[in-house]
PDB file of C-alpha atoms and ligand atoms in Angstrom:
ATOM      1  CA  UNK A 626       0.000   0.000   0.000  1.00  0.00           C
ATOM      2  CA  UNK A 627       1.599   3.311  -0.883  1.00  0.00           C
ATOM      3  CA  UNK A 628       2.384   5.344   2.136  1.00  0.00           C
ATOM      4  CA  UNK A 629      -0.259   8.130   1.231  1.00  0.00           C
ATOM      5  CA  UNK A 630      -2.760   5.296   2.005  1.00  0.00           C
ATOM      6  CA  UNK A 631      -1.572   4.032   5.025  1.00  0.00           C
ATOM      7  CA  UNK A 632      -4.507   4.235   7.843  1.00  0.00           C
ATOM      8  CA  UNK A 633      -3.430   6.962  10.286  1.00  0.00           C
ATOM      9  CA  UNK A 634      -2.785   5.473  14.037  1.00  0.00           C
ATOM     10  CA  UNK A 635      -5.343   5.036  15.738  1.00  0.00           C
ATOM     11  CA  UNK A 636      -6.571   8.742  17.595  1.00  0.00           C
ATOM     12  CA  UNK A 637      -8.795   9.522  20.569  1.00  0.00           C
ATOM     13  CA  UNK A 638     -12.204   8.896  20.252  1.00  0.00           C
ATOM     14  CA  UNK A 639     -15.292  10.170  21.596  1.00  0.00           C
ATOM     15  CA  UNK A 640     -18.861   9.454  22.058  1.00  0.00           C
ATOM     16  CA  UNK A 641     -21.412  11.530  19.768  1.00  0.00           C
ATOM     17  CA  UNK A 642     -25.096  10.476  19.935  1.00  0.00           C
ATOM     18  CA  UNK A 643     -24.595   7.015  19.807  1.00  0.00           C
ATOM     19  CA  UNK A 644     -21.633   7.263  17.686  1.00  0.00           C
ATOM     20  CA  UNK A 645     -18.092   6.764  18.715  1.00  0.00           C
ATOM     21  CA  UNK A 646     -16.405   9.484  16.662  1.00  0.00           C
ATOM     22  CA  UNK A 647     -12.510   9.279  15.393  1.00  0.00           C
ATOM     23  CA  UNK A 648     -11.085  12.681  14.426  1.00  0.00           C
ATOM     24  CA  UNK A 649      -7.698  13.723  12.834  1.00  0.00           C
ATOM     25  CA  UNK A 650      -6.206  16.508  11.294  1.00  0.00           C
ATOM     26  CA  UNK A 651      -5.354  14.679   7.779  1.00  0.00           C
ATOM     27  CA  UNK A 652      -6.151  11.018   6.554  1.00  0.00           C
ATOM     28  CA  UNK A 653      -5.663   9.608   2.782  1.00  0.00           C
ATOM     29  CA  UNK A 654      -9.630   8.911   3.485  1.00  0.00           C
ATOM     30  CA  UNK A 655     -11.786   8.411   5.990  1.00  0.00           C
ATOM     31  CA  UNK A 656     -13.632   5.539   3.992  1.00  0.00           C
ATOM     32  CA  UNK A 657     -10.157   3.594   4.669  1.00  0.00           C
ATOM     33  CA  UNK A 658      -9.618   5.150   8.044  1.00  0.00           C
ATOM     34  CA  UNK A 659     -13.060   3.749   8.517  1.00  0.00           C
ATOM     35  CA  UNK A 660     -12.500   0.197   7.192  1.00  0.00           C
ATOM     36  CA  UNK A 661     -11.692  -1.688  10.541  1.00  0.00           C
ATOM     37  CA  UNK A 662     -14.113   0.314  12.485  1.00  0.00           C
ATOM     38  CA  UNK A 663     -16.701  -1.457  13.779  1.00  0.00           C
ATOM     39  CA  UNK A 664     -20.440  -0.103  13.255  1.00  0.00           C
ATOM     40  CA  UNK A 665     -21.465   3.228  14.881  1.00  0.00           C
ATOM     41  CA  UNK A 666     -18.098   4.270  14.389  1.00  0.00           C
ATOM     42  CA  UNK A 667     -17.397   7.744  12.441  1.00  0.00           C
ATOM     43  CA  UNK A 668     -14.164   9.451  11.426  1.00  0.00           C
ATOM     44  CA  UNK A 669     -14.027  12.960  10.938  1.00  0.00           C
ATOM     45  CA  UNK A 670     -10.968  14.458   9.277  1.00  0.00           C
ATOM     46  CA  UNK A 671      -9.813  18.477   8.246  1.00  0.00           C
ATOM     47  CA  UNK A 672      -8.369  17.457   5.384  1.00  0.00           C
ATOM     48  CA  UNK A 673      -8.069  14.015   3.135  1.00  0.00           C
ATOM     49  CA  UNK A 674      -4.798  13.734   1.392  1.00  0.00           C
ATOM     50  CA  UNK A 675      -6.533  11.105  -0.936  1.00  0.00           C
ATOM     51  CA  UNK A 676      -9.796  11.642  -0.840  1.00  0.00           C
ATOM     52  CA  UNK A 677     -12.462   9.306  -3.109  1.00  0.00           C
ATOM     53  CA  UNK A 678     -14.584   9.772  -5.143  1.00  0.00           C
ATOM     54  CA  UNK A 679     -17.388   7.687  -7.098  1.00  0.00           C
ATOM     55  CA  UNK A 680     -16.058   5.741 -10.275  1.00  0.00           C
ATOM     56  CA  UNK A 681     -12.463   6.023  -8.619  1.00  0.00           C
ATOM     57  CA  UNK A 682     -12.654   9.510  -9.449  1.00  0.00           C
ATOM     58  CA  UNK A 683     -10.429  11.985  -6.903  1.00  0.00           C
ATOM     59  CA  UNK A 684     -12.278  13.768  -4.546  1.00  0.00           C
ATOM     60  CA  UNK A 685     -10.969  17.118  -4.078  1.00  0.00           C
ATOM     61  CA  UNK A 686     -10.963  17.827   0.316  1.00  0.00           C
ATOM     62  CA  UNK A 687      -9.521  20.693   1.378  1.00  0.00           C
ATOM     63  CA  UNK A 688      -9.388  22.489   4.599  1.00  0.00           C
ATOM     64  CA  UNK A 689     -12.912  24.058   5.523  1.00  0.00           C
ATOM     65  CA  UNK A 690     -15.272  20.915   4.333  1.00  0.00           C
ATOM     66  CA  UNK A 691     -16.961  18.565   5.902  1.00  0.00           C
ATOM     67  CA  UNK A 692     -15.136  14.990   4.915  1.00  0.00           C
ATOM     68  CA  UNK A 693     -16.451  11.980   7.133  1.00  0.00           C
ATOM     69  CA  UNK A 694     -17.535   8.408   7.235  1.00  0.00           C
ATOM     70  CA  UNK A 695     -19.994   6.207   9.050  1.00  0.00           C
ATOM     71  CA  UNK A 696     -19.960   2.554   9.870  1.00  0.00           C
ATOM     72  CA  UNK A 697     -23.426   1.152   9.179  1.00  0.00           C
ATOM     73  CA  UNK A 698     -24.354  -2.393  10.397  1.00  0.00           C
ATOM     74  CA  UNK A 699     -25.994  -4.197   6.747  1.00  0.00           C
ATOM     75  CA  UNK A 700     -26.952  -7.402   8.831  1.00  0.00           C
ATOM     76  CA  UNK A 701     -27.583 -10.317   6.373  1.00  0.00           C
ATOM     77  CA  UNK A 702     -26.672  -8.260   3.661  1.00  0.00           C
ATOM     78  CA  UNK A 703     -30.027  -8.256   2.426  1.00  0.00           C
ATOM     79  CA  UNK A 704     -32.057  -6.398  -0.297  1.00  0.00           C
ATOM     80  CA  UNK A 705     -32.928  -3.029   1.594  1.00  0.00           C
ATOM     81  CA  UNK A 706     -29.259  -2.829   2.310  1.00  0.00           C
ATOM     82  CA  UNK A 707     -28.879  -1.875  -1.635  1.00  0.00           C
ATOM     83  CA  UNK A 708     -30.176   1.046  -1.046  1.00  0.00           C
ATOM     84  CA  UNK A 709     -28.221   2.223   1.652  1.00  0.00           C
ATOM     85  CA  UNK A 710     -26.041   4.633  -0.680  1.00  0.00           C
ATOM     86  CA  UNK A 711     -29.432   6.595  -1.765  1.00  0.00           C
ATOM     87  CA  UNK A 712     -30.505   6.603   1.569  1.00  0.00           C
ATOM     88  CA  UNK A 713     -27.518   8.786   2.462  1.00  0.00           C
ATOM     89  CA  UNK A 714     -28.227  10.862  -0.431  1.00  0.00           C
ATOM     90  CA  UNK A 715     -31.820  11.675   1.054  1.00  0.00           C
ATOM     91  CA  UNK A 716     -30.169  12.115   4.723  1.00  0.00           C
ATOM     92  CA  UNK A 717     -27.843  14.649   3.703  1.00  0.00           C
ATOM     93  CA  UNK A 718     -30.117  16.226   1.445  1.00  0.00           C
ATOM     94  CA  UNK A 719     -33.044  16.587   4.677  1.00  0.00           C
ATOM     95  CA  UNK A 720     -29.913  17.926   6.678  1.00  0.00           C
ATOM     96  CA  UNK A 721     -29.045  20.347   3.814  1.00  0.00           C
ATOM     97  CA  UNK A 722     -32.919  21.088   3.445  1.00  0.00           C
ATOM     98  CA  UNK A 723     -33.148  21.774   7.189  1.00  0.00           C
ATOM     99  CA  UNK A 724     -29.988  24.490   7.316  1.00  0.00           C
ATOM    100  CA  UNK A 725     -32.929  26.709   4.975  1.00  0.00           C
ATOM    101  CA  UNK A 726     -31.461  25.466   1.331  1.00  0.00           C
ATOM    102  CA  UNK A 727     -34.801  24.310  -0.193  1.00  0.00           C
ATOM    103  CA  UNK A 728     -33.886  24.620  -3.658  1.00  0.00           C
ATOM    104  CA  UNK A 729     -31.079  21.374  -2.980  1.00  0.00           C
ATOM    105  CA  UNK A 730     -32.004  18.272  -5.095  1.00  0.00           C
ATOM    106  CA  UNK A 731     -30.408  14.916  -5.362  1.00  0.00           C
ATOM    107  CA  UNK A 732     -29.205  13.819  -9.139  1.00  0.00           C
ATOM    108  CA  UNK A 733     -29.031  10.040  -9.014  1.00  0.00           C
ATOM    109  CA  UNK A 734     -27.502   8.153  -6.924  1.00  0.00           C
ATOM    110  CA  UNK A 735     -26.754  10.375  -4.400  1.00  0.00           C
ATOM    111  CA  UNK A 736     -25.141  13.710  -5.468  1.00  0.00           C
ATOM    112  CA  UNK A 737     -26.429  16.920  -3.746  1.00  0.00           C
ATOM    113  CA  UNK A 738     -26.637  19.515  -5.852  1.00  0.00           C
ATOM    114  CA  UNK A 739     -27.907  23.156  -5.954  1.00  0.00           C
ATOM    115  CA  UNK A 740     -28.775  24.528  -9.910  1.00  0.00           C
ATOM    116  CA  UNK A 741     -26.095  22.660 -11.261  1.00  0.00           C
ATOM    117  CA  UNK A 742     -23.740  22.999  -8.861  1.00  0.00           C
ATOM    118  CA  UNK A 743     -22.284  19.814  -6.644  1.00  0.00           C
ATOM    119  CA  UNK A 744     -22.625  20.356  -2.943  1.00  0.00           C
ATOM    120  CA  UNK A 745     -22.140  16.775  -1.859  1.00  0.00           C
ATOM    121  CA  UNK A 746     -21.248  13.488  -2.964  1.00  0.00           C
ATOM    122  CA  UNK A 747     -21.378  10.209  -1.346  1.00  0.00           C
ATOM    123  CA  UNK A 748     -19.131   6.991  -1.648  1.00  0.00           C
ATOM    124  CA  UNK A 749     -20.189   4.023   0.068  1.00  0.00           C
ATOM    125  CA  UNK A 750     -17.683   0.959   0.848  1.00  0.00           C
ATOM    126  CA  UNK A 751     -18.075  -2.547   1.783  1.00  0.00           C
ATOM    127  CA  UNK A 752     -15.067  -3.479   2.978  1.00  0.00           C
ATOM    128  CA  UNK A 753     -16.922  -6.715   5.180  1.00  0.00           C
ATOM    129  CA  UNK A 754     -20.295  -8.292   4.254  1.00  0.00           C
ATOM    130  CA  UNK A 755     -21.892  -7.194   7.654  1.00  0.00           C
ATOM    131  CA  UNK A 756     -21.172  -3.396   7.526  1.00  0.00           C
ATOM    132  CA  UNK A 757     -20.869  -0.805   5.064  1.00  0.00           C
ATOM    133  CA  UNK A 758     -18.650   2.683   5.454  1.00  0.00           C
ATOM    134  CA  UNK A 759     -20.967   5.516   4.627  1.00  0.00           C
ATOM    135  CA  UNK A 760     -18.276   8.376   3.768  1.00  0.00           C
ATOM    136  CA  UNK A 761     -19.790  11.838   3.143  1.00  0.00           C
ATOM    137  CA  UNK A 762     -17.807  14.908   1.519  1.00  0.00           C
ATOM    138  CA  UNK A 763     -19.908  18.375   1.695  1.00  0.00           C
ATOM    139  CA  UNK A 764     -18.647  21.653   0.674  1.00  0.00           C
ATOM    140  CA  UNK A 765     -18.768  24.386   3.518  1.00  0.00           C
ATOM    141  CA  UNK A 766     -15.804  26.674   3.904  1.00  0.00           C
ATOM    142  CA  UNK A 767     -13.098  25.119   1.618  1.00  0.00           C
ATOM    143  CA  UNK A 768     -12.300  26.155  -2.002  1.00  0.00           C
ATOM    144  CA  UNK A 769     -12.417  23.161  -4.510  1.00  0.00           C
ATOM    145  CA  UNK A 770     -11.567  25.789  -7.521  1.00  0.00           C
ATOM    146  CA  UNK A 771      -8.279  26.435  -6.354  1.00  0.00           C
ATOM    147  CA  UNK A 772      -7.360  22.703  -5.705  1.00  0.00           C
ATOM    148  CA  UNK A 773      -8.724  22.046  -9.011  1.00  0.00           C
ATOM    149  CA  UNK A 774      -9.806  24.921 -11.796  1.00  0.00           C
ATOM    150  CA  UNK A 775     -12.464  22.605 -13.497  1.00  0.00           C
ATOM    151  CA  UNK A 776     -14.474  22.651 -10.407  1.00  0.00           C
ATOM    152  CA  UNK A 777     -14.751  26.153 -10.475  1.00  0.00           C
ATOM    153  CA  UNK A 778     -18.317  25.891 -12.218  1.00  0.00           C
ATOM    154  CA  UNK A 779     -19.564  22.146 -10.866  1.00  0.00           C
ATOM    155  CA  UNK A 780     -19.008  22.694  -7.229  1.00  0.00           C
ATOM    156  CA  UNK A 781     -20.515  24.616  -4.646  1.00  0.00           C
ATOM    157  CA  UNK A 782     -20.440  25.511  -1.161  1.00  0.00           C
ATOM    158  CA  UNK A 783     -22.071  26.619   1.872  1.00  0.00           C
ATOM    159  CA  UNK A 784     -20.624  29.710   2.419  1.00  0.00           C
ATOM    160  CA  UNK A 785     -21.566  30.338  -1.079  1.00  0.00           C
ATOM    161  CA  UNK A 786     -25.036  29.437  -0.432  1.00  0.00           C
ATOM    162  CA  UNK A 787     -25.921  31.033   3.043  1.00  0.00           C
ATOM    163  CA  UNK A 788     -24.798  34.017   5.084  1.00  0.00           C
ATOM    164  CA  UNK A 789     -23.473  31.794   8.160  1.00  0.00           C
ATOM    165  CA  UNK A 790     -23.273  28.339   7.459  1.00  0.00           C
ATOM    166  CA  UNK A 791     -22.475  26.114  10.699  1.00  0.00           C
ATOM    167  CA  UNK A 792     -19.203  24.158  11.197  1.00  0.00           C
ATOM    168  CA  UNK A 793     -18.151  21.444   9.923  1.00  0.00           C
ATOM    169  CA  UNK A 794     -18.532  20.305  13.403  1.00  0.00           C
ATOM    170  CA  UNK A 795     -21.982  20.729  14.104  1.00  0.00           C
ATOM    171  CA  UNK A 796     -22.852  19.882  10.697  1.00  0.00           C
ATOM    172  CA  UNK A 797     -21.476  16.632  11.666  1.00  0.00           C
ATOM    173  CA  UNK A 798     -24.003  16.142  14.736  1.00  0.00           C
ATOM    174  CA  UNK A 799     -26.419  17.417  12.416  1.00  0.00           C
ATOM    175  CA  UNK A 800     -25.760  14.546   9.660  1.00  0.00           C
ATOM    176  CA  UNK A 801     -25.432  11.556  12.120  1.00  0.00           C
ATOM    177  CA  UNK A 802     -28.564  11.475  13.200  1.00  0.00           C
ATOM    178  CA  UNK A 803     -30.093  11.642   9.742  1.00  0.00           C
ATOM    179  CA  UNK A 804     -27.732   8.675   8.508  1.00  0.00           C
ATOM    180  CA  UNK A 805     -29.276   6.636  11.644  1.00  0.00           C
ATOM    181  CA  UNK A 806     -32.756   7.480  10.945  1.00  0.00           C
ATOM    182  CA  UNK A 807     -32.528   6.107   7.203  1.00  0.00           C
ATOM    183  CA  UNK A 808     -30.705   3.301   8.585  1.00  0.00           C
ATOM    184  CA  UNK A 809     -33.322   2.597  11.325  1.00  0.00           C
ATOM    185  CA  UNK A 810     -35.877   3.294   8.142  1.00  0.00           C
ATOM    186  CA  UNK A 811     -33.889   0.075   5.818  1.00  0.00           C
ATOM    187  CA  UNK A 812     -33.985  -1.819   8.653  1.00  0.00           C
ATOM    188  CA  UNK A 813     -37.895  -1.975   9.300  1.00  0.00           C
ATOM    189  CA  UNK A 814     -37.739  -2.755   5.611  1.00  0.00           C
ATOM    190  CA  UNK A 815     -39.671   0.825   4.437  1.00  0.00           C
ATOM    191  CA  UNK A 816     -37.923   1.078   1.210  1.00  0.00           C
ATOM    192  CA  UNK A 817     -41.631   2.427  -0.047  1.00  0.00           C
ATOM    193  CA  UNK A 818     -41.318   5.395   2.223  1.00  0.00           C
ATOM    194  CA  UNK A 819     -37.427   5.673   0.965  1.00  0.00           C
ATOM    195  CA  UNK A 820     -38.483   5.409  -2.679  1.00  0.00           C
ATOM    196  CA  UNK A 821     -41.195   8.244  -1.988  1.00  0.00           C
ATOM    197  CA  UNK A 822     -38.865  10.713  -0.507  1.00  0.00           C
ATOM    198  CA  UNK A 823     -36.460  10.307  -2.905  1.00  0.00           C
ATOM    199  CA  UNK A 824     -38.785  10.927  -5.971  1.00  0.00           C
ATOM    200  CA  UNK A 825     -39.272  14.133  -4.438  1.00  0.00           C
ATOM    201  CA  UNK A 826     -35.925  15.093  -4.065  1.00  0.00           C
ATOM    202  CA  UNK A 827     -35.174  14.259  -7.836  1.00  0.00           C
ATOM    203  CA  UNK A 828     -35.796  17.150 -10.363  1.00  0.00           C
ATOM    204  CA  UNK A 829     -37.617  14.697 -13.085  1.00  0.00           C
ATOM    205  CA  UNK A 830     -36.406  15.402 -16.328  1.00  0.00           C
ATOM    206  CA  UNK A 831     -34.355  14.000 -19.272  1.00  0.00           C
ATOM    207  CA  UNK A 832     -30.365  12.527 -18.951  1.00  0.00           C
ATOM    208  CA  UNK A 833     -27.878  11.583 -20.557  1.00  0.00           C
ATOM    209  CA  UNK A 834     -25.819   8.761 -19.843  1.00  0.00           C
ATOM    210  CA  UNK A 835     -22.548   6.569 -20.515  1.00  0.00           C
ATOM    211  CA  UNK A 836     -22.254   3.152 -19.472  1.00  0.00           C
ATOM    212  CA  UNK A 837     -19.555   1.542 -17.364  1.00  0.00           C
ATOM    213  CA  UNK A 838     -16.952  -0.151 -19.821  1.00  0.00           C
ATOM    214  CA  UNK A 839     -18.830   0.990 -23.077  1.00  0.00           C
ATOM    215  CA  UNK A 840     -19.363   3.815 -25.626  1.00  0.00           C
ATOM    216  CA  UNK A 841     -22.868   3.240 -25.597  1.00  0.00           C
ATOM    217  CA  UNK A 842     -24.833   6.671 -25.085  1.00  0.00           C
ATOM    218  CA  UNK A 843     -28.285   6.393 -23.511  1.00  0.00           C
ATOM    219  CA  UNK A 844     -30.299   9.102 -23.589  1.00  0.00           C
ATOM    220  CA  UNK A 845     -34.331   9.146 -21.413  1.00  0.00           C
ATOM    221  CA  UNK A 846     -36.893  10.473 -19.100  1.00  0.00           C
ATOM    222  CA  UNK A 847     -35.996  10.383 -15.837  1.00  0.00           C
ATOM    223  CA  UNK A 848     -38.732   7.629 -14.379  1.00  0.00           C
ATOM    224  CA  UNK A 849     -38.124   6.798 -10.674  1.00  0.00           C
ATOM    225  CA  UNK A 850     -35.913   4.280  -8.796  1.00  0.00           C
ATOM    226  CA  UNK A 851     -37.293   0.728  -7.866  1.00  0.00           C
ATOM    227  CA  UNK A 852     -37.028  -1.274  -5.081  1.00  0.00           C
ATOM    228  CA  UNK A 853     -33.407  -1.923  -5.556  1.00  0.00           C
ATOM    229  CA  UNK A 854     -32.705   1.683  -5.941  1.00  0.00           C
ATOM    230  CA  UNK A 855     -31.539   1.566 -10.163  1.00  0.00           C
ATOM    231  CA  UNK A 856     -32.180   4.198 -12.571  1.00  0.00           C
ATOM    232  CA  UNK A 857     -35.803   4.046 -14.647  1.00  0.00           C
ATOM    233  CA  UNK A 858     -35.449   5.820 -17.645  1.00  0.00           C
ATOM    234  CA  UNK A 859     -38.301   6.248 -19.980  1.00  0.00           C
ATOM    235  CA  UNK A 860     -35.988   5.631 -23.642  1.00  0.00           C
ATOM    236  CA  UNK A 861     -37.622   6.941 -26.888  1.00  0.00           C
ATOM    237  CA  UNK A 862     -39.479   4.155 -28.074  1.00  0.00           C
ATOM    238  CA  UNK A 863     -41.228   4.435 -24.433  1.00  0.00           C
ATOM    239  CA  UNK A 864     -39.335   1.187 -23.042  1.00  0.00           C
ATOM    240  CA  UNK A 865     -38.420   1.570 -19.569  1.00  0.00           C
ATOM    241  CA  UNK A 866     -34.763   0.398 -18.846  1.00  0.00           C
ATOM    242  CA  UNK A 867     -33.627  -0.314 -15.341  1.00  0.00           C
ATOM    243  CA  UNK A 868     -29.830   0.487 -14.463  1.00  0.00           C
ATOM    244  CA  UNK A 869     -27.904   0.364 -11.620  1.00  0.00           C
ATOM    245  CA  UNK A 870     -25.086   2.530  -9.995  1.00  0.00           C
ATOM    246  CA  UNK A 871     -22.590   0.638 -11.240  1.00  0.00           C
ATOM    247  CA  UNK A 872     -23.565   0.319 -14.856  1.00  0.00           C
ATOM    248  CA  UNK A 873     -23.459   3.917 -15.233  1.00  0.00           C
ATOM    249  CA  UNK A 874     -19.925   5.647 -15.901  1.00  0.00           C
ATOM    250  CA  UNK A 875     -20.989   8.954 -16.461  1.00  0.00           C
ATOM    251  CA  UNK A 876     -24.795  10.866 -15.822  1.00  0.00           C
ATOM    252  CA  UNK A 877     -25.529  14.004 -17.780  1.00  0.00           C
ATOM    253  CA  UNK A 878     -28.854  16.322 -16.746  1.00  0.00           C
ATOM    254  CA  UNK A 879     -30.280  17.464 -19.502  1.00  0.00           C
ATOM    255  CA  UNK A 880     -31.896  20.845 -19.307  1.00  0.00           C
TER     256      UNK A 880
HETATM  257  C1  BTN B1496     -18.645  11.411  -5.288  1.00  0.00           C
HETATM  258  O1  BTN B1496     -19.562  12.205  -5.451  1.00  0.00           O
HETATM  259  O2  BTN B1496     -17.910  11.060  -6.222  1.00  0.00           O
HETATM  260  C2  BTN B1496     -18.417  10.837  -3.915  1.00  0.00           C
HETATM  261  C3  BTN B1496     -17.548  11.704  -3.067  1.00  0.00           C
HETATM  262  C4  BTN B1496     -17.378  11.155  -1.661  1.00  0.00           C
HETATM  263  C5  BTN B1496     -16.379  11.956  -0.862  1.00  0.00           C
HETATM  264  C6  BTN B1496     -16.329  11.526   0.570  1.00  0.00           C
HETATM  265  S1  BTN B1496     -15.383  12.622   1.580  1.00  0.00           S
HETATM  266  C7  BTN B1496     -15.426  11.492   2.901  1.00  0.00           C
HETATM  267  C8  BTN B1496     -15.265  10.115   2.309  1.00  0.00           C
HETATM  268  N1  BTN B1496     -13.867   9.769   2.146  1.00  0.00           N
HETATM  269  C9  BTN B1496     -13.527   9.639   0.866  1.00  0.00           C
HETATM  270  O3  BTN B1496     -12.386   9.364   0.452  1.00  0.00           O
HETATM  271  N2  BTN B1496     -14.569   9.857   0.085  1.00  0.00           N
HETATM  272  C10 BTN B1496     -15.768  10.146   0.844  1.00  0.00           C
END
């Protein structure tokens, strides 16, 4: 493992709402940090040297953001556990929703976005059958544009958004919660209730998409997610085609 990787050793911890929370100053990523944790563990960190993104894509984390994960017991790795990942999408977005941004939307699977702009994104880990790492990366303070020019019109944060956004701290204790609650929903087996809350935090409308290991472009009508938490999309001959995270590479909005 390249040194830039290795897990940090191991720091104090601390008890937050039924989470025992890990901090440190700087981490490769908390998702690793997180990986021998056992559930109801969290690790916060300042700044992520390597931080991850979806499709092994980088995640730019600079100083200022809010960059955890959560260990989430997936007992029996069952069917509602699949759609763990967009529960987290609808937890943050509540939390986001609650700070007074009601214009936030989710853009399948689980990025947070305001207009166009990302706020969040969420990368979830199974590093043992019986638990997943939930790790969360939300713009507040930090400056992604200067890490990385390109992001200068996809990302957005906070501070951009409202006059005093809260810590990354408090944001934190504010985000916990919500991550338990959706759990605590999967686990009484409500995906319906899931699946209805997240239709309303998708914008329907048409996309544009590339799948995973392919050229193929496939372009539709943003439908709903089923039970298993894939894509419908409504294709022009009016054939519905379900698709899951992993098939797609790349998702376009089409305005
Ligand atoms: C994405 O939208 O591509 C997912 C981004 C996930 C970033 C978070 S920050 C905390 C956790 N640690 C990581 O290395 N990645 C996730």
């Amino acid at each position: 493992m390249p040194s830039s990787l290795a897990v940090p050793p191991p720091s104090a911890a601390r008890a937050l709402d039924g989470w025992t929370l890990h901090e440190w100053d700087e981490v490769s990523s908390t998702n690793l940090a997180a990986a021998a944790l056992p559930p109801w563990s969290a690790v916060r960190a300042e700044v992520q040297r390597a931080g991850r993104g979806r499709q092994g894509r980088p995640w730019v984390s600079d100083r200022g953001g809010l960059w955890f994960s959560a260990v989430l017991p997936t007992p029996g790795n069952t069917a509602p556990w699949a759609l763990l990942p967009l529960a987290a999408g609808w937890a943050v977005l509540s939390a986001v929703r609650e700070l007074g941004l009601s214009t936030a939307r989710l853009r399948w699977p689980n990025d947070i976005l305001v207009d166009r702009r990302k706020l969040a994104g969420i990368l979830v880990d199974k590093f043992s059958s019986d638990a997943a790492v939930v790790g969360i990366g939300l713009n507040v303070f930090n400056h992604p544009a200067a890490a990385d020019p390109a992001l200068a019109d996809q990302a957005i944060c906070l501070a951009d958004l409202l006059p005093a956004p809260p810590p990354p701290s408090d944001l934190l204790a504010l985000l916990l919660p919500a991550l338990a609650r959706e759990h605590q929903r999967l686990e009484a087996d409500d995906a319906a209730a899931l699946c209805r809350c997240l239709q309303d935090g998708w914008r329907p409308g048409r996309v544009q998409l590339t799948l995973t290991g392919s050229r193929e472009i496939f372009a539709g009508f943003f439908e709903g997610v089923d039970a298993l938490g894939h894509l419908l999309l409504r294709g022009p001959t009016g054939t519905i085609r379900s698709l899951s995270p992993h098939q797609v590479d790349l998702l376009r909005e089409i305005f």
